[in-house]
PDB file of C-alpha atoms in Angstrom:
ATOM      1  CA  UNK A 114      41.229 -39.965 -30.619  1.00  0.00           C
ATOM      2  CA  UNK A 115      38.953 -42.347 -28.880  1.00  0.00           C
ATOM      3  CA  UNK A 116      37.181 -43.623 -31.974  1.00  0.00           C
ATOM      4  CA  UNK A 117      40.498 -43.749 -33.835  1.00  0.00           C
ATOM      5  CA  UNK A 118      42.152 -45.557 -30.951  1.00  0.00           C
ATOM      6  CA  UNK A 119      39.361 -48.115 -30.670  1.00  0.00           C
ATOM      7  CA  UNK A 120      39.149 -48.775 -34.388  1.00  0.00           C
ATOM      8  CA  UNK A 121      42.888 -49.050 -34.822  1.00  0.00           C
ATOM      9  CA  UNK A 122      43.343 -51.401 -31.893  1.00  0.00           C
ATOM     10  CA  UNK A 123      40.690 -53.685 -33.317  1.00  0.00           C
ATOM     11  CA  UNK A 124      42.296 -53.385 -36.760  1.00  0.00           C
ATOM     12  CA  UNK A 125      45.756 -54.090 -35.441  1.00  0.00           C
ATOM     13  CA  UNK A 126      44.571 -57.150 -33.597  1.00  0.00           C
ATOM     14  CA  UNK A 127      42.831 -58.409 -36.733  1.00  0.00           C
ATOM     15  CA  UNK A 128      45.955 -57.824 -38.796  1.00  0.00           C
ATOM     16  CA  UNK A 129      48.089 -59.534 -36.199  1.00  0.00           C
ATOM     17  CA  UNK A 130      45.771 -62.529 -36.182  1.00  0.00           C
ATOM     18  CA  UNK A 131      45.814 -62.624 -39.975  1.00  0.00           C
ATOM     19  CA  UNK A 132      49.596 -62.524 -40.024  1.00  0.00           C
ATOM     20  CA  UNK A 133      49.749 -65.431 -37.605  1.00  0.00           C
ATOM     21  CA  UNK A 134      47.254 -67.375 -39.711  1.00  0.00           C
ATOM     22  CA  UNK A 135      49.458 -66.968 -42.785  1.00  0.00           C
ATOM     23  CA  UNK A 136      52.464 -68.224 -40.869  1.00  0.00           C
ATOM     24  CA  UNK A 137      54.188 -64.877 -41.306  1.00  0.00           C
ATOM     25  CA  UNK A 138      56.569 -63.976 -38.564  1.00  0.00           C
ATOM     26  CA  UNK A 139      58.035 -60.592 -37.923  1.00  0.00           C
ATOM     27  CA  UNK A 140      61.536 -60.244 -39.270  1.00  0.00           C
ATOM     28  CA  UNK A 141      61.766 -56.748 -37.867  1.00  0.00           C
ATOM     29  CA  UNK A 142      64.729 -55.716 -35.810  1.00  0.00           C
ATOM     30  CA  UNK A 143      64.546 -53.654 -32.687  1.00  0.00           C
ATOM     31  CA  UNK A 144      65.389 -49.987 -32.792  1.00  0.00           C
ATOM     32  CA  UNK A 145      69.105 -49.525 -32.374  1.00  0.00           C
ATOM     33  CA  UNK A 146      70.178 -52.854 -33.848  1.00  0.00           C
ATOM     34  CA  UNK A 147      70.973 -51.178 -37.152  1.00  0.00           C
ATOM     35  CA  UNK A 148      72.785 -48.231 -35.598  1.00  0.00           C
ATOM     36  CA  UNK A 149      76.172 -49.229 -37.031  1.00  0.00           C
ATOM     37  CA  UNK A 150      74.700 -49.586 -40.526  1.00  0.00           C
ATOM     38  CA  UNK A 151      73.266 -46.063 -40.404  1.00  0.00           C
ATOM     39  CA  UNK A 152      76.350 -44.286 -39.053  1.00  0.00           C
ATOM     40  CA  UNK A 153      77.646 -41.595 -41.365  1.00  0.00           C
ATOM     41  CA  UNK A 154      74.781 -42.002 -43.823  1.00  0.00           C
ATOM     42  CA  UNK A 155      72.022 -39.586 -44.755  1.00  0.00           C
ATOM     43  CA  UNK A 156      68.326 -40.392 -44.856  1.00  0.00           C
ATOM     44  CA  UNK A 157      68.576 -40.467 -48.632  1.00  0.00           C
ATOM     45  CA  UNK A 158      71.403 -43.037 -48.409  1.00  0.00           C
ATOM     46  CA  UNK A 159      69.235 -45.306 -46.281  1.00  0.00           C
ATOM     47  CA  UNK A 160      66.238 -45.555 -48.626  1.00  0.00           C
ATOM     48  CA  UNK A 161      65.777 -49.248 -49.466  1.00  0.00           C
ATOM     49  CA  UNK A 162      66.147 -50.208 -53.095  1.00  0.00           C
ATOM     50  CA  UNK A 163      62.519 -51.273 -53.629  1.00  0.00           C
ATOM     51  CA  UNK A 164      61.269 -47.847 -52.527  1.00  0.00           C
ATOM     52  CA  UNK A 165      64.046 -46.016 -54.367  1.00  0.00           C
ATOM     53  CA  UNK A 166      62.967 -47.678 -57.605  1.00  0.00           C
ATOM     54  CA  UNK A 167      59.421 -46.327 -57.287  1.00  0.00           C
ATOM     55  CA  UNK A 168      60.759 -42.812 -56.721  1.00  0.00           C
ATOM     56  CA  UNK A 169      57.818 -41.977 -54.469  1.00  0.00           C
ATOM     57  CA  UNK A 170      57.003 -42.153 -50.764  1.00  0.00           C
ATOM     58  CA  UNK A 171      53.374 -43.288 -50.609  1.00  0.00           C
ATOM     59  CA  UNK A 172      51.689 -41.991 -47.446  1.00  0.00           C
ATOM     60  CA  UNK A 173      48.198 -42.835 -46.196  1.00  0.00           C
ATOM     61  CA  UNK A 174      46.093 -40.822 -43.775  1.00  0.00           C
ATOM     62  CA  UNK A 175      42.481 -40.508 -42.666  1.00  0.00           C
ATOM     63  CA  UNK A 176      41.116 -37.010 -43.162  1.00  0.00           C
ATOM     64  CA  UNK A 177      38.933 -35.272 -40.590  1.00  0.00           C
ATOM     65  CA  UNK A 178      41.090 -34.617 -37.544  1.00  0.00           C
ATOM     66  CA  UNK A 179      42.244 -30.990 -37.729  1.00  0.00           C
ATOM     67  CA  UNK A 180      44.880 -29.702 -37.471  1.00  0.00           C
ATOM     68  CA  UNK A 181      46.561 -33.067 -38.021  1.00  0.00           C
ATOM     69  CA  UNK A 182      44.861 -34.023 -41.282  1.00  0.00           C
ATOM     70  CA  UNK A 183      42.124 -32.135 -43.102  1.00  0.00           C
ATOM     71  CA  UNK A 184      41.131 -30.758 -46.492  1.00  0.00           C
ATOM     72  CA  UNK A 185      41.987 -27.233 -47.517  1.00  0.00           C
ATOM     73  CA  UNK A 186      38.734 -25.311 -47.480  1.00  0.00           C
ATOM     74  CA  UNK A 187      36.725 -25.862 -50.643  1.00  0.00           C
ATOM     75  CA  UNK A 188      39.180 -28.413 -52.043  1.00  0.00           C
ATOM     76  CA  UNK A 189      40.087 -32.083 -51.865  1.00  0.00           C
ATOM     77  CA  UNK A 190      43.712 -31.226 -51.132  1.00  0.00           C
ATOM     78  CA  UNK A 191      44.976 -32.730 -47.888  1.00  0.00           C
ATOM     79  CA  UNK A 192      46.819 -30.485 -45.484  1.00  0.00           C
ATOM     80  CA  UNK A 193      47.762 -30.404 -41.821  1.00  0.00           C
ATOM     81  CA  UNK A 194      50.614 -31.565 -39.626  1.00  0.00           C
ATOM     82  CA  UNK A 195      50.709 -35.105 -41.013  1.00  0.00           C
ATOM     83  CA  UNK A 196      50.602 -34.267 -44.756  1.00  0.00           C
ATOM     84  CA  UNK A 197      53.122 -31.452 -44.342  1.00  0.00           C
ATOM     85  CA  UNK A 198      55.526 -33.496 -42.229  1.00  0.00           C
ATOM     86  CA  UNK A 199      55.125 -36.442 -44.611  1.00  0.00           C
ATOM     87  CA  UNK A 200      56.113 -34.208 -47.527  1.00  0.00           C
ATOM     88  CA  UNK A 201      59.150 -32.972 -45.583  1.00  0.00           C
ATOM     89  CA  UNK A 202      60.222 -36.571 -44.862  1.00  0.00           C
ATOM     90  CA  UNK A 203      59.826 -37.512 -48.528  1.00  0.00           C
ATOM     91  CA  UNK A 204      62.041 -34.582 -49.499  1.00  0.00           C
ATOM     92  CA  UNK A 205      64.746 -35.743 -47.075  1.00  0.00           C
ATOM     93  CA  UNK A 206      64.545 -39.206 -48.629  1.00  0.00           C
ATOM     94  CA  UNK A 207      64.937 -37.735 -52.100  1.00  0.00           C
ATOM     95  CA  UNK A 208      61.518 -39.066 -53.099  1.00  0.00           C
ATOM     96  CA  UNK A 209      58.346 -37.610 -54.554  1.00  0.00           C
ATOM     97  CA  UNK A 210      55.439 -37.428 -52.131  1.00  0.00           C
ATOM     98  CA  UNK A 211      51.962 -38.854 -52.605  1.00  0.00           C
ATOM     99  CA  UNK A 212      49.197 -39.024 -50.010  1.00  0.00           C
ATOM    100  CA  UNK A 213      46.028 -41.096 -49.981  1.00  0.00           C
ATOM    101  CA  UNK A 214      42.933 -40.591 -47.851  1.00  0.00           C
ATOM    102  CA  UNK A 215      41.523 -43.858 -46.498  1.00  0.00           C
ATOM    103  CA  UNK A 216      39.265 -45.134 -43.739  1.00  0.00           C
ATOM    104  CA  UNK A 217      41.149 -45.230 -40.469  1.00  0.00           C
ATOM    105  CA  UNK A 218      40.420 -48.897 -39.851  1.00  0.00           C
ATOM    106  CA  UNK A 219      41.945 -49.730 -43.246  1.00  0.00           C
ATOM    107  CA  UNK A 220      45.261 -47.951 -42.727  1.00  0.00           C
ATOM    108  CA  UNK A 221      47.273 -50.754 -41.132  1.00  0.00           C
ATOM    109  CA  UNK A 222      45.839 -53.505 -43.370  1.00  0.00           C
ATOM    110  CA  UNK A 223      46.659 -51.328 -46.392  1.00  0.00           C
ATOM    111  CA  UNK A 224      50.187 -50.841 -45.104  1.00  0.00           C
ATOM    112  CA  UNK A 225      50.716 -54.564 -44.726  1.00  0.00           C
ATOM    113  CA  UNK A 226      49.159 -55.173 -48.118  1.00  0.00           C
ATOM    114  CA  UNK A 227      51.704 -52.875 -49.763  1.00  0.00           C
ATOM    115  CA  UNK A 228      49.200 -50.208 -50.847  1.00  0.00           C
ATOM    116  CA  UNK A 229      51.313 -47.484 -49.221  1.00  0.00           C
ATOM    117  CA  UNK A 230      54.738 -47.182 -47.567  1.00  0.00           C
ATOM    118  CA  UNK A 231      53.918 -45.368 -44.320  1.00  0.00           C
ATOM    119  CA  UNK A 232      50.870 -44.203 -42.374  1.00  0.00           C
ATOM    120  CA  UNK A 233      50.654 -40.758 -40.803  1.00  0.00           C
ATOM    121  CA  UNK A 234      47.264 -40.248 -39.182  1.00  0.00           C
ATOM    122  CA  UNK A 235      47.463 -39.179 -35.516  1.00  0.00           C
ATOM    123  CA  UNK A 236      47.947 -42.833 -34.653  1.00  0.00           C
ATOM    124  CA  UNK A 237      48.832 -43.601 -31.047  1.00  0.00           C
ATOM    125  CA  UNK A 238      51.946 -45.720 -30.605  1.00  0.00           C
ATOM    126  CA  UNK A 239      50.549 -48.563 -28.507  1.00  0.00           C
ATOM    127  CA  UNK A 240      51.792 -52.003 -27.579  1.00  0.00           C
ATOM    128  CA  UNK A 241      48.775 -53.576 -29.301  1.00  0.00           C
ATOM    129  CA  UNK A 242      49.569 -51.916 -32.635  1.00  0.00           C
ATOM    130  CA  UNK A 243      53.248 -52.807 -32.368  1.00  0.00           C
ATOM    131  CA  UNK A 244      52.189 -56.391 -32.979  1.00  0.00           C
ATOM    132  CA  UNK A 245      51.668 -55.305 -36.593  1.00  0.00           C
ATOM    133  CA  UNK A 246      53.832 -52.237 -37.210  1.00  0.00           C
ATOM    134  CA  UNK A 247      56.832 -50.257 -36.016  1.00  0.00           C
ATOM    135  CA  UNK A 248      56.425 -46.597 -35.118  1.00  0.00           C
ATOM    136  CA  UNK A 249      58.715 -43.632 -35.591  1.00  0.00           C
ATOM    137  CA  UNK A 250      57.259 -41.318 -32.966  1.00  0.00           C
ATOM    138  CA  UNK A 251      56.751 -37.695 -33.950  1.00  0.00           C
ATOM    139  CA  UNK A 252      54.112 -36.220 -31.642  1.00  0.00           C
ATOM    140  CA  UNK A 253      53.150 -36.351 -27.987  1.00  0.00           C
ATOM    141  CA  UNK A 254      49.604 -35.383 -27.054  1.00  0.00           C
ATOM    142  CA  UNK A 255      47.085 -35.611 -24.225  1.00  0.00           C
ATOM    143  CA  UNK A 256      43.820 -34.033 -23.149  1.00  0.00           C
ATOM    144  CA  UNK A 257      43.631 -30.305 -22.363  1.00  0.00           C
ATOM    145  CA  UNK A 258      40.962 -28.282 -20.579  1.00  0.00           C
ATOM    146  CA  UNK A 259      38.929 -25.884 -22.755  1.00  0.00           C
ATOM    147  CA  UNK A 260      36.912 -23.021 -21.280  1.00  0.00           C
ATOM    148  CA  UNK A 261      34.990 -20.036 -22.577  1.00  0.00           C
ATOM    149  CA  UNK A 262      37.188 -17.196 -23.843  1.00  0.00           C
ATOM    150  CA  UNK A 263      38.517 -15.183 -20.933  1.00  0.00           C
ATOM    151  CA  UNK A 264      38.103 -18.136 -18.563  1.00  0.00           C
ATOM    152  CA  UNK A 265      35.259 -16.506 -16.544  1.00  0.00           C
ATOM    153  CA  UNK A 266      35.319 -19.250 -13.867  1.00  0.00           C
ATOM    154  CA  UNK A 267      39.074 -18.925 -13.323  1.00  0.00           C
ATOM    155  CA  UNK A 268      39.805 -22.610 -13.952  1.00  0.00           C
ATOM    156  CA  UNK A 269      43.511 -23.416 -13.822  1.00  0.00           C
ATOM    157  CA  UNK A 270      43.754 -27.213 -13.634  1.00  0.00           C
ATOM    158  CA  UNK A 271      41.846 -30.460 -13.152  1.00  0.00           C
ATOM    159  CA  UNK A 272      41.354 -29.815  -9.433  1.00  0.00           C
ATOM    160  CA  UNK A 273      39.454 -26.636 -10.282  1.00  0.00           C
ATOM    161  CA  UNK A 274      36.819 -28.714 -12.111  1.00  0.00           C
ATOM    162  CA  UNK A 275      35.581 -30.150  -8.818  1.00  0.00           C
ATOM    163  CA  UNK A 276      32.090 -28.878  -8.029  1.00  0.00           C
ATOM    164  CA  UNK A 277      31.545 -27.622 -11.599  1.00  0.00           C
ATOM    165  CA  UNK A 278      29.555 -28.863 -14.566  1.00  0.00           C
ATOM    166  CA  UNK A 279      31.903 -30.388 -17.129  1.00  0.00           C
ATOM    167  CA  UNK A 280      30.981 -31.777 -20.551  1.00  0.00           C
ATOM    168  CA  UNK A 281      33.023 -34.689 -21.933  1.00  0.00           C
ATOM    169  CA  UNK A 282      32.686 -36.800 -25.082  1.00  0.00           C
ATOM    170  CA  UNK A 283      31.129 -40.231 -24.600  1.00  0.00           C
ATOM    171  CA  UNK A 284      33.576 -43.113 -24.382  1.00  0.00           C
ATOM    172  CA  UNK A 285      36.570 -40.848 -24.807  1.00  0.00           C
ATOM    173  CA  UNK A 286      39.895 -40.991 -23.024  1.00  0.00           C
ATOM    174  CA  UNK A 287      39.076 -37.457 -21.921  1.00  0.00           C
ATOM    175  CA  UNK A 288      35.920 -38.709 -20.196  1.00  0.00           C
ATOM    176  CA  UNK A 289      38.164 -41.143 -18.337  1.00  0.00           C
ATOM    177  CA  UNK A 290      40.445 -38.268 -17.282  1.00  0.00           C
ATOM    178  CA  UNK A 291      37.451 -36.351 -15.903  1.00  0.00           C
ATOM    179  CA  UNK A 292      35.993 -39.367 -14.116  1.00  0.00           C
ATOM    180  CA  UNK A 293      39.366 -40.218 -12.570  1.00  0.00           C
ATOM    181  CA  UNK A 294      39.673 -36.671 -11.267  1.00  0.00           C
ATOM    182  CA  UNK A 295      36.100 -36.726  -9.983  1.00  0.00           C
ATOM    183  CA  UNK A 296      36.946 -39.641  -7.704  1.00  0.00           C
ATOM    184  CA  UNK A 297      39.363 -37.296  -5.908  1.00  0.00           C
ATOM    185  CA  UNK A 298      36.946 -34.362  -5.621  1.00  0.00           C
ATOM    186  CA  UNK A 299      35.491 -33.528  -2.209  1.00  0.00           C
ATOM    187  CA  UNK A 300      32.707 -31.699  -4.046  1.00  0.00           C
ATOM    188  CA  UNK A 301      31.841 -33.792  -7.080  1.00  0.00           C
ATOM    189  CA  UNK A 302      31.576 -32.526 -10.634  1.00  0.00           C
ATOM    190  CA  UNK A 303      28.410 -32.766 -12.631  1.00  0.00           C
ATOM    191  CA  UNK A 304      29.620 -34.596 -15.753  1.00  0.00           C
ATOM    192  CA  UNK A 305      27.557 -34.186 -18.925  1.00  0.00           C
ATOM    193  CA  UNK A 306      28.349 -36.499 -21.841  1.00  0.00           C
ATOM    194  CA  UNK A 307      28.298 -35.220 -25.425  1.00  0.00           C
ATOM    195  CA  UNK A 308      28.386 -37.175 -28.666  1.00  0.00           C
ATOM    196  CA  UNK A 309      31.732 -35.617 -29.599  1.00  0.00           C
ATOM    197  CA  UNK A 310      33.962 -32.631 -28.897  1.00  0.00           C
ATOM    198  CA  UNK A 311      32.130 -30.087 -31.122  1.00  0.00           C
ATOM    199  CA  UNK A 312      28.742 -30.784 -29.532  1.00  0.00           C
ATOM    200  CA  UNK A 313      30.348 -30.528 -26.116  1.00  0.00           C
ATOM    201  CA  UNK A 314      31.514 -27.036 -26.964  1.00  0.00           C
ATOM    202  CA  UNK A 315      27.901 -26.029 -27.589  1.00  0.00           C
ATOM    203  CA  UNK A 316      27.240 -26.639 -23.886  1.00  0.00           C
ATOM    204  CA  UNK A 317      30.025 -24.201 -23.045  1.00  0.00           C
ATOM    205  CA  UNK A 318      28.592 -21.665 -25.497  1.00  0.00           C
ATOM    206  CA  UNK A 319      25.190 -21.847 -23.825  1.00  0.00           C
ATOM    207  CA  UNK A 320      26.611 -21.644 -20.296  1.00  0.00           C
ATOM    208  CA  UNK A 321      25.389 -25.120 -19.330  1.00  0.00           C
ATOM    209  CA  UNK A 322      28.964 -26.301 -18.736  1.00  0.00           C
ATOM    210  CA  UNK A 323      32.066 -24.538 -17.448  1.00  0.00           C
ATOM    211  CA  UNK A 324      34.678 -26.647 -19.220  1.00  0.00           C
ATOM    212  CA  UNK A 325      35.479 -29.652 -21.344  1.00  0.00           C
ATOM    213  CA  UNK A 326      38.593 -31.745 -22.034  1.00  0.00           C
ATOM    214  CA  UNK A 327      39.694 -32.255 -25.660  1.00  0.00           C
ATOM    215  CA  UNK A 328      42.866 -33.659 -27.280  1.00  0.00           C
ATOM    216  CA  UNK A 329      45.317 -30.765 -27.159  1.00  0.00           C
ATOM    217  CA  UNK A 330      46.008 -30.200 -30.889  1.00  0.00           C
ATOM    218  CA  UNK A 331      42.305 -30.400 -31.702  1.00  0.00           C
ATOM    219  CA  UNK A 332      41.497 -27.996 -28.868  1.00  0.00           C
ATOM    220  CA  UNK A 333      44.067 -25.517 -30.169  1.00  0.00           C
ATOM    221  CA  UNK A 334      42.531 -25.691 -33.646  1.00  0.00           C
ATOM    222  CA  UNK A 335      38.981 -25.115 -32.388  1.00  0.00           C
ATOM    223  CA  UNK A 336      40.113 -22.190 -30.264  1.00  0.00           C
ATOM    224  CA  UNK A 337      42.052 -20.640 -33.151  1.00  0.00           C
ATOM    225  CA  UNK A 338      39.261 -21.083 -35.692  1.00  0.00           C
ATOM    226  CA  UNK A 339      36.401 -19.789 -33.533  1.00  0.00           C
ATOM    227  CA  UNK A 340      38.081 -17.303 -31.199  1.00  0.00           C
ATOM    228  CA  UNK A 341      35.543 -18.383 -28.564  1.00  0.00           C
ATOM    229  CA  UNK A 342      37.656 -20.542 -26.236  1.00  0.00           C
ATOM    230  CA  UNK A 343      40.832 -20.668 -24.185  1.00  0.00           C
ATOM    231  CA  UNK A 344      42.941 -23.832 -23.980  1.00  0.00           C
ATOM    232  CA  UNK A 345      44.808 -24.378 -20.739  1.00  0.00           C
ATOM    233  CA  UNK A 346      48.449 -25.386 -21.297  1.00  0.00           C
ATOM    234  CA  UNK A 347      48.688 -28.555 -19.211  1.00  0.00           C
ATOM    235  CA  UNK A 348      48.072 -31.879 -20.990  1.00  0.00           C
ATOM    236  CA  UNK A 349      46.814 -34.969 -19.176  1.00  0.00           C
ATOM    237  CA  UNK A 350      47.581 -38.643 -19.912  1.00  0.00           C
ATOM    238  CA  UNK A 351      49.797 -37.591 -22.813  1.00  0.00           C
ATOM    239  CA  UNK A 352      51.228 -40.334 -25.035  1.00  0.00           C
ATOM    240  CA  UNK A 353      53.163 -40.738 -28.288  1.00  0.00           C
ATOM    241  CA  UNK A 354      51.715 -40.738 -31.803  1.00  0.00           C
ATOM    242  CA  UNK A 355      53.797 -42.459 -34.439  1.00  0.00           C
ATOM    243  CA  UNK A 356      54.477 -42.909 -38.134  1.00  0.00           C
ATOM    244  CA  UNK A 357      53.484 -46.536 -38.788  1.00  0.00           C
ATOM    245  CA  UNK A 358      55.711 -48.733 -40.973  1.00  0.00           C
ATOM    246  CA  UNK A 359      55.354 -52.437 -41.739  1.00  0.00           C
ATOM    247  CA  UNK A 360      57.481 -54.399 -39.263  1.00  0.00           C
ATOM    248  CA  UNK A 361      59.130 -56.252 -42.138  1.00  0.00           C
ATOM    249  CA  UNK A 362      60.487 -52.989 -43.568  1.00  0.00           C
ATOM    250  CA  UNK A 363      63.128 -52.095 -41.020  1.00  0.00           C
ATOM    251  CA  UNK A 364      65.333 -50.426 -43.644  1.00  0.00           C
ATOM    252  CA  UNK A 365      62.525 -48.004 -44.509  1.00  0.00           C
ATOM    253  CA  UNK A 366      61.839 -47.488 -40.807  1.00  0.00           C
ATOM    254  CA  UNK A 367      65.459 -46.468 -40.255  1.00  0.00           C
ATOM    255  CA  UNK A 368      65.416 -44.180 -43.289  1.00  0.00           C
ATOM    256  CA  UNK A 369      62.323 -42.406 -41.917  1.00  0.00           C
ATOM    257  CA  UNK A 370      63.915 -42.192 -38.464  1.00  0.00           C
ATOM    258  CA  UNK A 371      67.015 -40.634 -40.032  1.00  0.00           C
ATOM    259  CA  UNK A 372      64.834 -38.172 -41.950  1.00  0.00           C
ATOM    260  CA  UNK A 373      63.210 -37.153 -38.655  1.00  0.00           C
ATOM    261  CA  UNK A 374      66.672 -36.666 -37.152  1.00  0.00           C
ATOM    262  CA  UNK A 375      67.645 -34.399 -40.043  1.00  0.00           C
ATOM    263  CA  UNK A 376      64.391 -32.421 -39.805  1.00  0.00           C
ATOM    264  CA  UNK A 377      64.873 -31.922 -36.083  1.00  0.00           C
ATOM    265  CA  UNK A 378      68.425 -30.705 -36.705  1.00  0.00           C
ATOM    266  CA  UNK A 379      67.619 -28.216 -39.472  1.00  0.00           C
ATOM    267  CA  UNK A 380      64.384 -26.836 -37.990  1.00  0.00           C
ATOM    268  CA  UNK A 381      62.057 -28.374 -40.566  1.00  0.00           C
ATOM    269  CA  UNK A 382      60.206 -30.390 -37.941  1.00  0.00           C
ATOM    270  CA  UNK A 383      59.636 -27.381 -35.691  1.00  0.00           C
ATOM    271  CA  UNK A 384      58.498 -25.287 -38.644  1.00  0.00           C
ATOM    272  CA  UNK A 385      55.687 -27.735 -39.418  1.00  0.00           C
ATOM    273  CA  UNK A 386      54.497 -27.828 -35.800  1.00  0.00           C
ATOM    274  CA  UNK A 387      54.748 -24.029 -35.542  1.00  0.00           C
ATOM    275  CA  UNK A 388      52.564 -23.660 -38.629  1.00  0.00           C
ATOM    276  CA  UNK A 389      49.677 -25.357 -36.839  1.00  0.00           C
ATOM    277  CA  UNK A 390      50.323 -24.053 -33.323  1.00  0.00           C
ATOM    278  CA  UNK A 391      51.214 -27.424 -31.827  1.00  0.00           C
ATOM    279  CA  UNK A 392      54.891 -26.950 -30.983  1.00  0.00           C
ATOM    280  CA  UNK A 393      54.103 -28.039 -27.412  1.00  0.00           C
ATOM    281  CA  UNK A 394      53.484 -31.544 -28.794  1.00  0.00           C
ATOM    282  CA  UNK A 395      57.012 -32.015 -30.155  1.00  0.00           C
ATOM    283  CA  UNK A 396      59.038 -35.086 -29.192  1.00  0.00           C
ATOM    284  CA  UNK A 397      62.637 -34.798 -28.029  1.00  0.00           C
ATOM    285  CA  UNK A 398      65.041 -36.804 -30.144  1.00  0.00           C
ATOM    286  CA  UNK A 399      64.208 -39.657 -32.483  1.00  0.00           C
ATOM    287  CA  UNK A 400      62.113 -42.411 -30.939  1.00  0.00           C
ATOM    288  CA  UNK A 401      61.172 -45.769 -32.442  1.00  0.00           C
ATOM    289  CA  UNK A 402      58.453 -47.653 -30.592  1.00  0.00           C
ATOM    290  CA  UNK A 403      58.841 -45.102 -27.749  1.00  0.00           C
ATOM    291  CA  UNK A 404      62.556 -45.959 -27.351  1.00  0.00           C
ATOM    292  CA  UNK A 405      65.601 -43.936 -28.510  1.00  0.00           C
ATOM    293  CA  UNK A 406      66.356 -44.918 -32.099  1.00  0.00           C
ATOM    294  CA  UNK A 407      70.062 -45.304 -31.381  1.00  0.00           C
TER     295      UNK A 407
END
C-alpha cells in the first residue's frame, strides 16, 4: 500500500490543485444530507439519470495487488475482491458492469475526467484524497505479522519481535509500525529492509529473519498461495479503504452507498470477502468518508 498511498496522495493533490485552477468548486454534499431523499428507495431507484442512460457502471482499478485486484492466471481477465464487489454493486444498480485496468496514479484524474464512474483499487480513504473525491468505505485493513509456517519462534504480537531480526519493506507503513515498536523494545530488533514484501519473505525462507509485517489481505493471499507462512490475526494501524466517486456526483455516491447497504443485508458483501479469505477486513454498516452514511 505504501507505493499506492504515496502515488495517490500526490495524484489527489495535483487533481485538487487543477480543480482550483479551473475555478471548479465542490458541489458535493456531506454524507447524510440526502438521507430523506433516499428513504424507501432501492439502490436501483437512486441511479442518476446520466448513468442510467449509459446502462453500464464503469469501474477502474489498478491490477497487481492480490487478492484485491489481479488477473486470472493465464488470462487478462480481472478478478479479486474489487472486481467482484464492483460487479455485485453494478447488479444492485441494475447496470451492466465494465472494468478497466489503469495506472494507479491515473485513477483519480480519470474519474474526474469522466473516463469511468467509480474507482475500486484498494485505495485508502484519506483526508488528502477527500479534497478530490468522496469515498464509500468497504474495507478496513492494517499490517499483520507473517512468520514461517508453524511459527517456530512462537511470535504472538509486536512485543514478541523485540530482540529478533525482522524484515520490512523500504518506505512502507509496515516499516513505520516496526520502527515505532522498536522504540519501545528493551532489547532492540535487528530491522532488515527489503525492496518489497515478496523479497522480504525470501529472508524468512532462508532463516535470516524471523518475521515480517505485510498488509493483512496481501499476507493472507501469500500464505494461502504458498503454504509456507502463518499470518497472525491482529492488524496494526488499520484504516479504511474506499470506493472513490467524483465529489460532484453525490447522487451516484448515494446509489453506491445504498447498494452496499443492500449487499450487507443480503449477504452478498460477506460472500465476496469470504471468497478471498478477508472477512476480517469487513466494515460495519455503510460509511461515507469514514462517517455513517445516514
